[in-house]
């Protein structure tokens, strides 16, 4: 399993395997964020990340900044698992205690893996390693930090998974590796069968059925997979409950 080659798919697929000396001490295990309820963790790094994203985008509401911050981290988590799974048939065992994150760095979120174990590229293993071990507690952490809809968070998770598939498919076509695209598509199809992810995207283009709220930022617009064809008027609700037929 060559994680350097996985990183060649794109920046979201890159995964450090050595401690980044330039930011020693800034990286914290993601388990730190997930353990708040037990009293062992702390939300300060996540809160600071949301604040930083909000300041950079001029987000009009905290939940807009939280959504964009969450979408970026969810995309990283899916990518660093799905990439090697599609390329090599195995992927890193991303135990939250071994996966370090520095929320102070710019997007894509910087991740350092201190582990060594790998897992087979099966739907069940990917779901357990990413959805169960990371996304479920990450969603809880974001909801403790501020008001944000579970449907928005799962919509982001589905969009992030679809985005990872698109990038892998593009890479596979450019590299003449059709088996990589086929394996990725099969795995993603199985992952979307879970109730939390089902119907978060629809149609051949995997278009979202909810909105990440990016359009509310002053310089924002519509994402490529947005549920909307045109940005809603500012006086309208967020569109979080809006659905449209799949294209």
PDB file of C-alpha atoms in Angstrom:
ATOM      1  CA  UNK A   1       0.000   0.000   0.000  1.00  0.00           C
ATOM      2  CA  UNK A   2       1.681   3.166  -1.260  1.00  0.00           C
ATOM      3  CA  UNK A   3       0.168   6.198   0.472  1.00  0.00           C
ATOM      4  CA  UNK A   4       2.353   8.513  -1.613  1.00  0.00           C
ATOM      5  CA  UNK A   5       0.647   7.209  -4.744  1.00  0.00           C
ATOM      6  CA  UNK A   6      -2.736   7.638  -3.076  1.00  0.00           C
ATOM      7  CA  UNK A   7      -1.820  11.269  -2.493  1.00  0.00           C
ATOM      8  CA  UNK A   8      -1.205  11.707  -6.234  1.00  0.00           C
ATOM      9  CA  UNK A   9      -4.972  11.482  -6.765  1.00  0.00           C
ATOM     10  CA  UNK A  10      -5.294  14.926  -5.151  1.00  0.00           C
ATOM     11  CA  UNK A  11      -4.619  16.935  -2.033  1.00  0.00           C
ATOM     12  CA  UNK A  12      -7.553  15.482  -0.115  1.00  0.00           C
ATOM     13  CA  UNK A  13      -6.063  11.980  -0.527  1.00  0.00           C
ATOM     14  CA  UNK A  14      -2.659  12.833   0.959  1.00  0.00           C
ATOM     15  CA  UNK A  15      -1.850  11.409   4.381  1.00  0.00           C
ATOM     16  CA  UNK A  16       1.278  12.109   6.401  1.00  0.00           C
ATOM     17  CA  UNK A  17       2.939   9.092   7.981  1.00  0.00           C
ATOM     18  CA  UNK A  18       5.625  10.988   9.912  1.00  0.00           C
ATOM     19  CA  UNK A  19       5.228  13.679  12.526  1.00  0.00           C
ATOM     20  CA  UNK A  20       5.247  17.096  10.805  1.00  0.00           C
ATOM     21  CA  UNK A  21       8.211  18.741  12.551  1.00  0.00           C
ATOM     22  CA  UNK A  22       7.185  22.259  11.592  1.00  0.00           C
ATOM     23  CA  UNK A  23       4.032  22.062  13.711  1.00  0.00           C
ATOM     24  CA  UNK A  24       4.998  19.695  16.513  1.00  0.00           C
ATOM     25  CA  UNK A  25       2.530  20.047  19.345  1.00  0.00           C
ATOM     26  CA  UNK A  26      -0.221  21.559  17.207  1.00  0.00           C
ATOM     27  CA  UNK A  27      -1.514  18.232  15.920  1.00  0.00           C
ATOM     28  CA  UNK A  28      -3.924  16.471  18.250  1.00  0.00           C
ATOM     29  CA  UNK A  29      -5.519  13.028  17.845  1.00  0.00           C
ATOM     30  CA  UNK A  30      -9.070  13.271  16.577  1.00  0.00           C
ATOM     31  CA  UNK A  31     -10.001  11.084  19.544  1.00  0.00           C
ATOM     32  CA  UNK A  32      -9.409  14.228  21.617  1.00  0.00           C
ATOM     33  CA  UNK A  33     -12.402  15.907  19.958  1.00  0.00           C
ATOM     34  CA  UNK A  34     -14.579  12.842  20.257  1.00  0.00           C
ATOM     35  CA  UNK A  35     -13.985  12.272  23.989  1.00  0.00           C
ATOM     36  CA  UNK A  36     -15.539  15.486  25.289  1.00  0.00           C
ATOM     37  CA  UNK A  37     -18.550  13.731  26.758  1.00  0.00           C
ATOM     38  CA  UNK A  38     -16.321  11.543  28.915  1.00  0.00           C
ATOM     39  CA  UNK A  39     -14.407  14.563  30.200  1.00  0.00           C
ATOM     40  CA  UNK A  40     -11.136  13.480  28.563  1.00  0.00           C
ATOM     41  CA  UNK A  41     -11.321  15.658  25.463  1.00  0.00           C
ATOM     42  CA  UNK A  42     -11.862  19.268  24.535  1.00  0.00           C
ATOM     43  CA  UNK A  43     -13.716  21.183  21.825  1.00  0.00           C
ATOM     44  CA  UNK A  44     -11.320  24.147  21.778  1.00  0.00           C
ATOM     45  CA  UNK A  45      -9.493  23.068  18.562  1.00  0.00           C
ATOM     46  CA  UNK A  46     -12.789  22.482  16.752  1.00  0.00           C
ATOM     47  CA  UNK A  47     -14.244  25.768  17.975  1.00  0.00           C
ATOM     48  CA  UNK A  48     -11.104  27.580  16.816  1.00  0.00           C
ATOM     49  CA  UNK A  49     -11.334  25.887  13.415  1.00  0.00           C
ATOM     50  CA  UNK A  50     -14.940  26.982  12.936  1.00  0.00           C
ATOM     51  CA  UNK A  51     -14.029  30.515  14.027  1.00  0.00           C
ATOM     52  CA  UNK A  52     -11.148  30.577  11.549  1.00  0.00           C
ATOM     53  CA  UNK A  53     -13.294  29.360   8.652  1.00  0.00           C
ATOM     54  CA  UNK A  54     -16.008  31.847   9.552  1.00  0.00           C
ATOM     55  CA  UNK A  55     -13.544  34.754   9.609  1.00  0.00           C
ATOM     56  CA  UNK A  56     -11.991  33.733   6.295  1.00  0.00           C
ATOM     57  CA  UNK A  57     -15.326  33.412   4.495  1.00  0.00           C
ATOM     58  CA  UNK A  58     -17.153  36.217   6.284  1.00  0.00           C
ATOM     59  CA  UNK A  59     -19.846  33.701   7.212  1.00  0.00           C
ATOM     60  CA  UNK A  60     -23.040  35.445   8.390  1.00  0.00           C
ATOM     61  CA  UNK A  61     -23.903  32.643  10.856  1.00  0.00           C
ATOM     62  CA  UNK A  62     -21.793  30.267  12.894  1.00  0.00           C
ATOM     63  CA  UNK A  63     -23.597  27.232  11.479  1.00  0.00           C
ATOM     64  CA  UNK A  64     -22.492  28.263   7.964  1.00  0.00           C
ATOM     65  CA  UNK A  65     -18.856  28.261   9.067  1.00  0.00           C
ATOM     66  CA  UNK A  66     -19.391  24.995  10.955  1.00  0.00           C
ATOM     67  CA  UNK A  67     -20.884  23.365   7.858  1.00  0.00           C
ATOM     68  CA  UNK A  68     -17.960  24.359   5.624  1.00  0.00           C
ATOM     69  CA  UNK A  69     -15.415  23.273   8.242  1.00  0.00           C
ATOM     70  CA  UNK A  70     -17.215  19.956   8.660  1.00  0.00           C
ATOM     71  CA  UNK A  71     -17.475  19.336   4.916  1.00  0.00           C
ATOM     72  CA  UNK A  72     -13.737  19.775   4.473  1.00  0.00           C
ATOM     73  CA  UNK A  73     -12.826  17.350   7.255  1.00  0.00           C
ATOM     74  CA  UNK A  74     -15.410  14.780   6.144  1.00  0.00           C
ATOM     75  CA  UNK A  75     -13.955  14.917   2.629  1.00  0.00           C
ATOM     76  CA  UNK A  76     -10.477  14.252   4.005  1.00  0.00           C
ATOM     77  CA  UNK A  77     -11.630  11.302   6.091  1.00  0.00           C
ATOM     78  CA  UNK A  78     -13.418   9.592   3.200  1.00  0.00           C
ATOM     79  CA  UNK A  79     -10.587  10.296   0.757  1.00  0.00           C
ATOM     80  CA  UNK A  80      -7.707   8.911   2.823  1.00  0.00           C
ATOM     81  CA  UNK A  81      -9.640   5.656   3.251  1.00  0.00           C
ATOM     82  CA  UNK A  82     -11.336   5.271  -0.141  1.00  0.00           C
ATOM     83  CA  UNK A  83      -8.227   6.202  -2.139  1.00  0.00           C
ATOM     84  CA  UNK A  84      -5.969   3.358  -0.995  1.00  0.00           C
ATOM     85  CA  UNK A  85      -8.949   0.997  -0.800  1.00  0.00           C
ATOM     86  CA  UNK A  86      -9.640   1.531  -4.515  1.00  0.00           C
ATOM     87  CA  UNK A  87      -5.989   1.560  -5.533  1.00  0.00           C
ATOM     88  CA  UNK A  88      -4.583  -1.281  -3.466  1.00  0.00           C
ATOM     89  CA  UNK A  89      -7.424  -3.256  -1.931  1.00  0.00           C
ATOM     90  CA  UNK A  90      -6.429  -2.157   1.585  1.00  0.00           C
ATOM     91  CA  UNK A  91      -6.510   1.105   3.515  1.00  0.00           C
ATOM     92  CA  UNK A  92      -5.080   2.494   6.784  1.00  0.00           C
ATOM     93  CA  UNK A  93      -6.821   1.533  10.003  1.00  0.00           C
ATOM     94  CA  UNK A  94      -7.744   5.093  10.920  1.00  0.00           C
ATOM     95  CA  UNK A  95      -8.132   4.680  14.665  1.00  0.00           C
ATOM     96  CA  UNK A  96      -9.042   8.154  16.028  1.00  0.00           C
ATOM     97  CA  UNK A  97      -6.246   7.796  18.584  1.00  0.00           C
ATOM     98  CA  UNK A  98      -3.715   7.405  15.746  1.00  0.00           C
ATOM     99  CA  UNK A  99      -5.044  10.058  13.376  1.00  0.00           C
ATOM    100  CA  UNK A 100      -3.730  13.519  14.241  1.00  0.00           C
ATOM    101  CA  UNK A 101      -5.270  16.775  13.021  1.00  0.00           C
ATOM    102  CA  UNK A 102      -4.189  20.399  13.093  1.00  0.00           C
ATOM    103  CA  UNK A 103      -7.195  22.660  12.656  1.00  0.00           C
ATOM    104  CA  UNK A 104      -4.978  25.748  12.483  1.00  0.00           C
ATOM    105  CA  UNK A 105      -3.678  24.869   9.021  1.00  0.00           C
ATOM    106  CA  UNK A 106      -5.473  25.739   5.800  1.00  0.00           C
ATOM    107  CA  UNK A 107      -7.664  23.454   3.709  1.00  0.00           C
ATOM    108  CA  UNK A 108      -7.369  20.601   2.969  1.00  0.00           C
ATOM    109  CA  UNK A 109      -7.194  19.717   6.651  1.00  0.00           C
ATOM    110  CA  UNK A 110      -3.766  18.440   7.616  1.00  0.00           C
ATOM    111  CA  UNK A 111      -3.793  14.840   8.860  1.00  0.00           C
ATOM    112  CA  UNK A 112      -0.964  12.725  10.228  1.00  0.00           C
ATOM    113  CA  UNK A 113      -1.396   8.990  10.709  1.00  0.00           C
ATOM    114  CA  UNK A 114       0.702   7.488  13.488  1.00  0.00           C
ATOM    115  CA  UNK A 115      -0.610   3.951  13.045  1.00  0.00           C
ATOM    116  CA  UNK A 116       0.611   0.999  10.998  1.00  0.00           C
ATOM    117  CA  UNK A 117      -2.279  -1.475  10.747  1.00  0.00           C
ATOM    118  CA  UNK A 118      -4.339  -1.754   7.590  1.00  0.00           C
ATOM    119  CA  UNK A 119      -7.805  -3.064   6.797  1.00  0.00           C
ATOM    120  CA  UNK A 120      -9.254  -4.884   3.777  1.00  0.00           C
ATOM    121  CA  UNK A 121     -11.171  -2.814   1.235  1.00  0.00           C
ATOM    122  CA  UNK A 122     -14.685  -3.914   2.085  1.00  0.00           C
ATOM    123  CA  UNK A 123     -17.804  -1.829   2.532  1.00  0.00           C
ATOM    124  CA  UNK A 124     -18.150  -2.979   6.134  1.00  0.00           C
ATOM    125  CA  UNK A 125     -14.554  -2.097   6.994  1.00  0.00           C
ATOM    126  CA  UNK A 126     -14.780   1.328   5.366  1.00  0.00           C
ATOM    127  CA  UNK A 127     -18.045   2.053   7.138  1.00  0.00           C
ATOM    128  CA  UNK A 128     -16.629   1.024  10.502  1.00  0.00           C
ATOM    129  CA  UNK A 129     -13.344   2.901  10.026  1.00  0.00           C
ATOM    130  CA  UNK A 130     -14.792   6.185   8.719  1.00  0.00           C
ATOM    131  CA  UNK A 131     -18.519   6.462   9.329  1.00  0.00           C
ATOM    132  CA  UNK A 132     -18.707   4.790  12.732  1.00  0.00           C
ATOM    133  CA  UNK A 133     -15.292   5.621  14.193  1.00  0.00           C
ATOM    134  CA  UNK A 134     -15.120   9.213  12.908  1.00  0.00           C
ATOM    135  CA  UNK A 135     -18.240  10.727  11.371  1.00  0.00           C
ATOM    136  CA  UNK A 136     -20.685   9.764  14.113  1.00  0.00           C
ATOM    137  CA  UNK A 137     -18.582  11.230  16.969  1.00  0.00           C
ATOM    138  CA  UNK A 138     -17.479  14.144  14.775  1.00  0.00           C
ATOM    139  CA  UNK A 139     -21.112  15.060  14.180  1.00  0.00           C
ATOM    140  CA  UNK A 140     -21.724  14.982  17.903  1.00  0.00           C
ATOM    141  CA  UNK A 141     -18.728  17.260  18.463  1.00  0.00           C
ATOM    142  CA  UNK A 142     -20.010  19.789  15.918  1.00  0.00           C
ATOM    143  CA  UNK A 143     -23.453  19.727  17.468  1.00  0.00           C
ATOM    144  CA  UNK A 144     -21.963  20.353  20.927  1.00  0.00           C
ATOM    145  CA  UNK A 145     -20.060  23.302  19.505  1.00  0.00           C
ATOM    146  CA  UNK A 146     -23.175  24.988  18.099  1.00  0.00           C
ATOM    147  CA  UNK A 147     -26.611  24.622  16.525  1.00  0.00           C
ATOM    148  CA  UNK A 148     -26.374  22.601  13.329  1.00  0.00           C
ATOM    149  CA  UNK A 149     -28.796  20.155  11.744  1.00  0.00           C
ATOM    150  CA  UNK A 150     -27.979  16.422  11.690  1.00  0.00           C
ATOM    151  CA  UNK A 151     -29.430  16.320   8.179  1.00  0.00           C
ATOM    152  CA  UNK A 152     -26.982  18.984   7.041  1.00  0.00           C
ATOM    153  CA  UNK A 153     -24.065  17.042   8.549  1.00  0.00           C
ATOM    154  CA  UNK A 154     -25.059  13.760   6.881  1.00  0.00           C
ATOM    155  CA  UNK A 155     -25.681  15.669   3.664  1.00  0.00           C
ATOM    156  CA  UNK A 156     -22.119  16.944   3.887  1.00  0.00           C
ATOM    157  CA  UNK A 157     -20.860  13.414   4.562  1.00  0.00           C
ATOM    158  CA  UNK A 158     -22.681  12.095   1.497  1.00  0.00           C
ATOM    159  CA  UNK A 159     -21.424  14.957  -0.667  1.00  0.00           C
ATOM    160  CA  UNK A 160     -17.866  14.367   0.567  1.00  0.00           C
ATOM    161  CA  UNK A 161     -18.082  10.669  -0.264  1.00  0.00           C
ATOM    162  CA  UNK A 162     -19.439  11.407  -3.739  1.00  0.00           C
ATOM    163  CA  UNK A 163     -16.673  13.957  -4.256  1.00  0.00           C
ATOM    164  CA  UNK A 164     -14.006  11.397  -3.362  1.00  0.00           C
ATOM    165  CA  UNK A 165     -15.511   9.013  -5.903  1.00  0.00           C
ATOM    166  CA  UNK A 166     -15.463  11.705  -8.613  1.00  0.00           C
ATOM    167  CA  UNK A 167     -11.796  12.474  -7.986  1.00  0.00           C
ATOM    168  CA  UNK A 168     -10.835   8.808  -8.055  1.00  0.00           C
ATOM    169  CA  UNK A 169     -12.807   8.288 -11.258  1.00  0.00           C
ATOM    170  CA  UNK A 170     -11.059  11.239 -12.939  1.00  0.00           C
ATOM    171  CA  UNK A 171      -7.664   9.965 -11.826  1.00  0.00           C
ATOM    172  CA  UNK A 172      -8.423   6.428 -12.988  1.00  0.00           C
ATOM    173  CA  UNK A 173      -9.448   7.643 -16.445  1.00  0.00           C
ATOM    174  CA  UNK A 174      -6.350   9.802 -16.780  1.00  0.00           C
ATOM    175  CA  UNK A 175      -4.104   6.922 -15.684  1.00  0.00           C
ATOM    176  CA  UNK A 176      -5.966   4.262 -17.694  1.00  0.00           C
ATOM    177  CA  UNK A 177      -6.855   2.364 -14.529  1.00  0.00           C
ATOM    178  CA  UNK A 178     -10.499   1.376 -15.062  1.00  0.00           C
ATOM    179  CA  UNK A 179     -10.318  -1.227 -12.300  1.00  0.00           C
ATOM    180  CA  UNK A 180      -9.674   1.546  -9.756  1.00  0.00           C
ATOM    181  CA  UNK A 181     -12.779   3.441 -10.827  1.00  0.00           C
ATOM    182  CA  UNK A 182     -14.845   0.245 -10.787  1.00  0.00           C
ATOM    183  CA  UNK A 183     -13.676  -0.749  -7.306  1.00  0.00           C
ATOM    184  CA  UNK A 184     -14.311   2.758  -5.966  1.00  0.00           C
ATOM    185  CA  UNK A 185     -17.811   2.851  -7.465  1.00  0.00           C
ATOM    186  CA  UNK A 186     -18.689  -0.536  -5.973  1.00  0.00           C
ATOM    187  CA  UNK A 187     -17.483   0.460  -2.512  1.00  0.00           C
ATOM    188  CA  UNK A 188     -19.262   3.817  -2.581  1.00  0.00           C
ATOM    189  CA  UNK A 189     -22.500   2.217  -3.747  1.00  0.00           C
ATOM    190  CA  UNK A 190     -22.365  -0.075  -0.730  1.00  0.00           C
ATOM    191  CA  UNK A 191     -21.608   2.804   1.635  1.00  0.00           C
ATOM    192  CA  UNK A 192     -24.590   4.782   0.361  1.00  0.00           C
ATOM    193  CA  UNK A 193     -26.870   1.881   1.266  1.00  0.00           C
ATOM    194  CA  UNK A 194     -26.663   2.879   4.936  1.00  0.00           C
ATOM    195  CA  UNK A 195     -29.729   4.802   6.191  1.00  0.00           C
ATOM    196  CA  UNK A 196     -27.662   7.788   7.338  1.00  0.00           C
ATOM    197  CA  UNK A 197     -26.135   8.248   3.876  1.00  0.00           C
ATOM    198  CA  UNK A 198     -28.951   6.977   1.668  1.00  0.00           C
ATOM    199  CA  UNK A 199     -30.591   9.717  -0.421  1.00  0.00           C
ATOM    200  CA  UNK A 200     -28.073  12.354   0.637  1.00  0.00           C
ATOM    201  CA  UNK A 201     -27.164  12.455  -3.074  1.00  0.00           C
ATOM    202  CA  UNK A 202     -29.253  11.364  -6.033  1.00  0.00           C
ATOM    203  CA  UNK A 203     -29.032  10.674  -9.735  1.00  0.00           C
ATOM    204  CA  UNK A 204     -26.093   9.712 -11.978  1.00  0.00           C
ATOM    205  CA  UNK A 205     -24.392  13.019 -11.119  1.00  0.00           C
ATOM    206  CA  UNK A 206     -24.721  12.298  -7.361  1.00  0.00           C
ATOM    207  CA  UNK A 207     -26.312  15.677  -6.761  1.00  0.00           C
ATOM    208  CA  UNK A 208     -27.020  16.720  -3.177  1.00  0.00           C
ATOM    209  CA  UNK A 209     -30.513  16.692  -1.732  1.00  0.00           C
ATOM    210  CA  UNK A 210     -29.579  19.318   0.899  1.00  0.00           C
ATOM    211  CA  UNK A 211     -27.430  22.451   0.975  1.00  0.00           C
ATOM    212  CA  UNK A 212     -24.127  23.077   2.768  1.00  0.00           C
ATOM    213  CA  UNK A 213     -25.031  26.815   3.105  1.00  0.00           C
ATOM    214  CA  UNK A 214     -21.882  28.058   1.360  1.00  0.00           C
ATOM    215  CA  UNK A 215     -24.010  30.336  -0.839  1.00  0.00           C
ATOM    216  CA  UNK A 216     -24.723  32.481   2.262  1.00  0.00           C
ATOM    217  CA  UNK A 217     -21.122  33.701   2.408  1.00  0.00           C
ATOM    218  CA  UNK A 218     -20.415  37.071   0.736  1.00  0.00           C
ATOM    219  CA  UNK A 219     -18.122  35.494  -1.858  1.00  0.00           C
ATOM    220  CA  UNK A 220     -19.957  32.172  -1.892  1.00  0.00           C
ATOM    221  CA  UNK A 221     -21.851  30.560  -4.712  1.00  0.00           C
ATOM    222  CA  UNK A 222     -23.329  27.195  -5.534  1.00  0.00           C
ATOM    223  CA  UNK A 223     -21.208  24.073  -5.209  1.00  0.00           C
ATOM    224  CA  UNK A 224     -21.007  21.812  -8.249  1.00  0.00           C
ATOM    225  CA  UNK A 225     -23.352  19.282  -6.677  1.00  0.00           C
ATOM    226  CA  UNK A 226     -25.694  21.824  -5.032  1.00  0.00           C
ATOM    227  CA  UNK A 227     -29.380  21.043  -4.640  1.00  0.00           C
ATOM    228  CA  UNK A 228     -30.182  24.515  -5.996  1.00  0.00           C
ATOM    229  CA  UNK A 229     -29.998  25.722  -9.599  1.00  0.00           C
ATOM    230  CA  UNK A 230     -29.793  29.346  -8.431  1.00  0.00           C
ATOM    231  CA  UNK A 231     -28.857  30.824  -5.048  1.00  0.00           C
ATOM    232  CA  UNK A 232     -31.982  31.374  -2.941  1.00  0.00           C
ATOM    233  CA  UNK A 233     -32.980  34.964  -2.254  1.00  0.00           C
ATOM    234  CA  UNK A 234     -31.467  36.230   0.992  1.00  0.00           C
ATOM    235  CA  UNK A 235     -34.913  36.560   2.558  1.00  0.00           C
ATOM    236  CA  UNK A 236     -35.717  32.916   1.986  1.00  0.00           C
ATOM    237  CA  UNK A 237     -35.020  30.122   4.493  1.00  0.00           C
ATOM    238  CA  UNK A 238     -31.726  28.266   4.249  1.00  0.00           C
ATOM    239  CA  UNK A 239     -33.124  25.638   1.923  1.00  0.00           C
ATOM    240  CA  UNK A 240     -31.965  22.921   4.292  1.00  0.00           C
ATOM    241  CA  UNK A 241     -35.260  21.094   3.845  1.00  0.00           C
ATOM    242  CA  UNK A 242     -35.494  21.779   0.118  1.00  0.00           C
ATOM    243  CA  UNK A 243     -35.300  18.804  -2.219  1.00  0.00           C
ATOM    244  CA  UNK A 244     -35.323  18.666  -5.968  1.00  0.00           C
ATOM    245  CA  UNK A 245     -35.662  15.757  -8.370  1.00  0.00           C
ATOM    246  CA  UNK A 246     -32.411  14.115  -9.354  1.00  0.00           C
ATOM    247  CA  UNK A 247     -31.126  15.371 -12.711  1.00  0.00           C
TER     248      UNK A 247
END
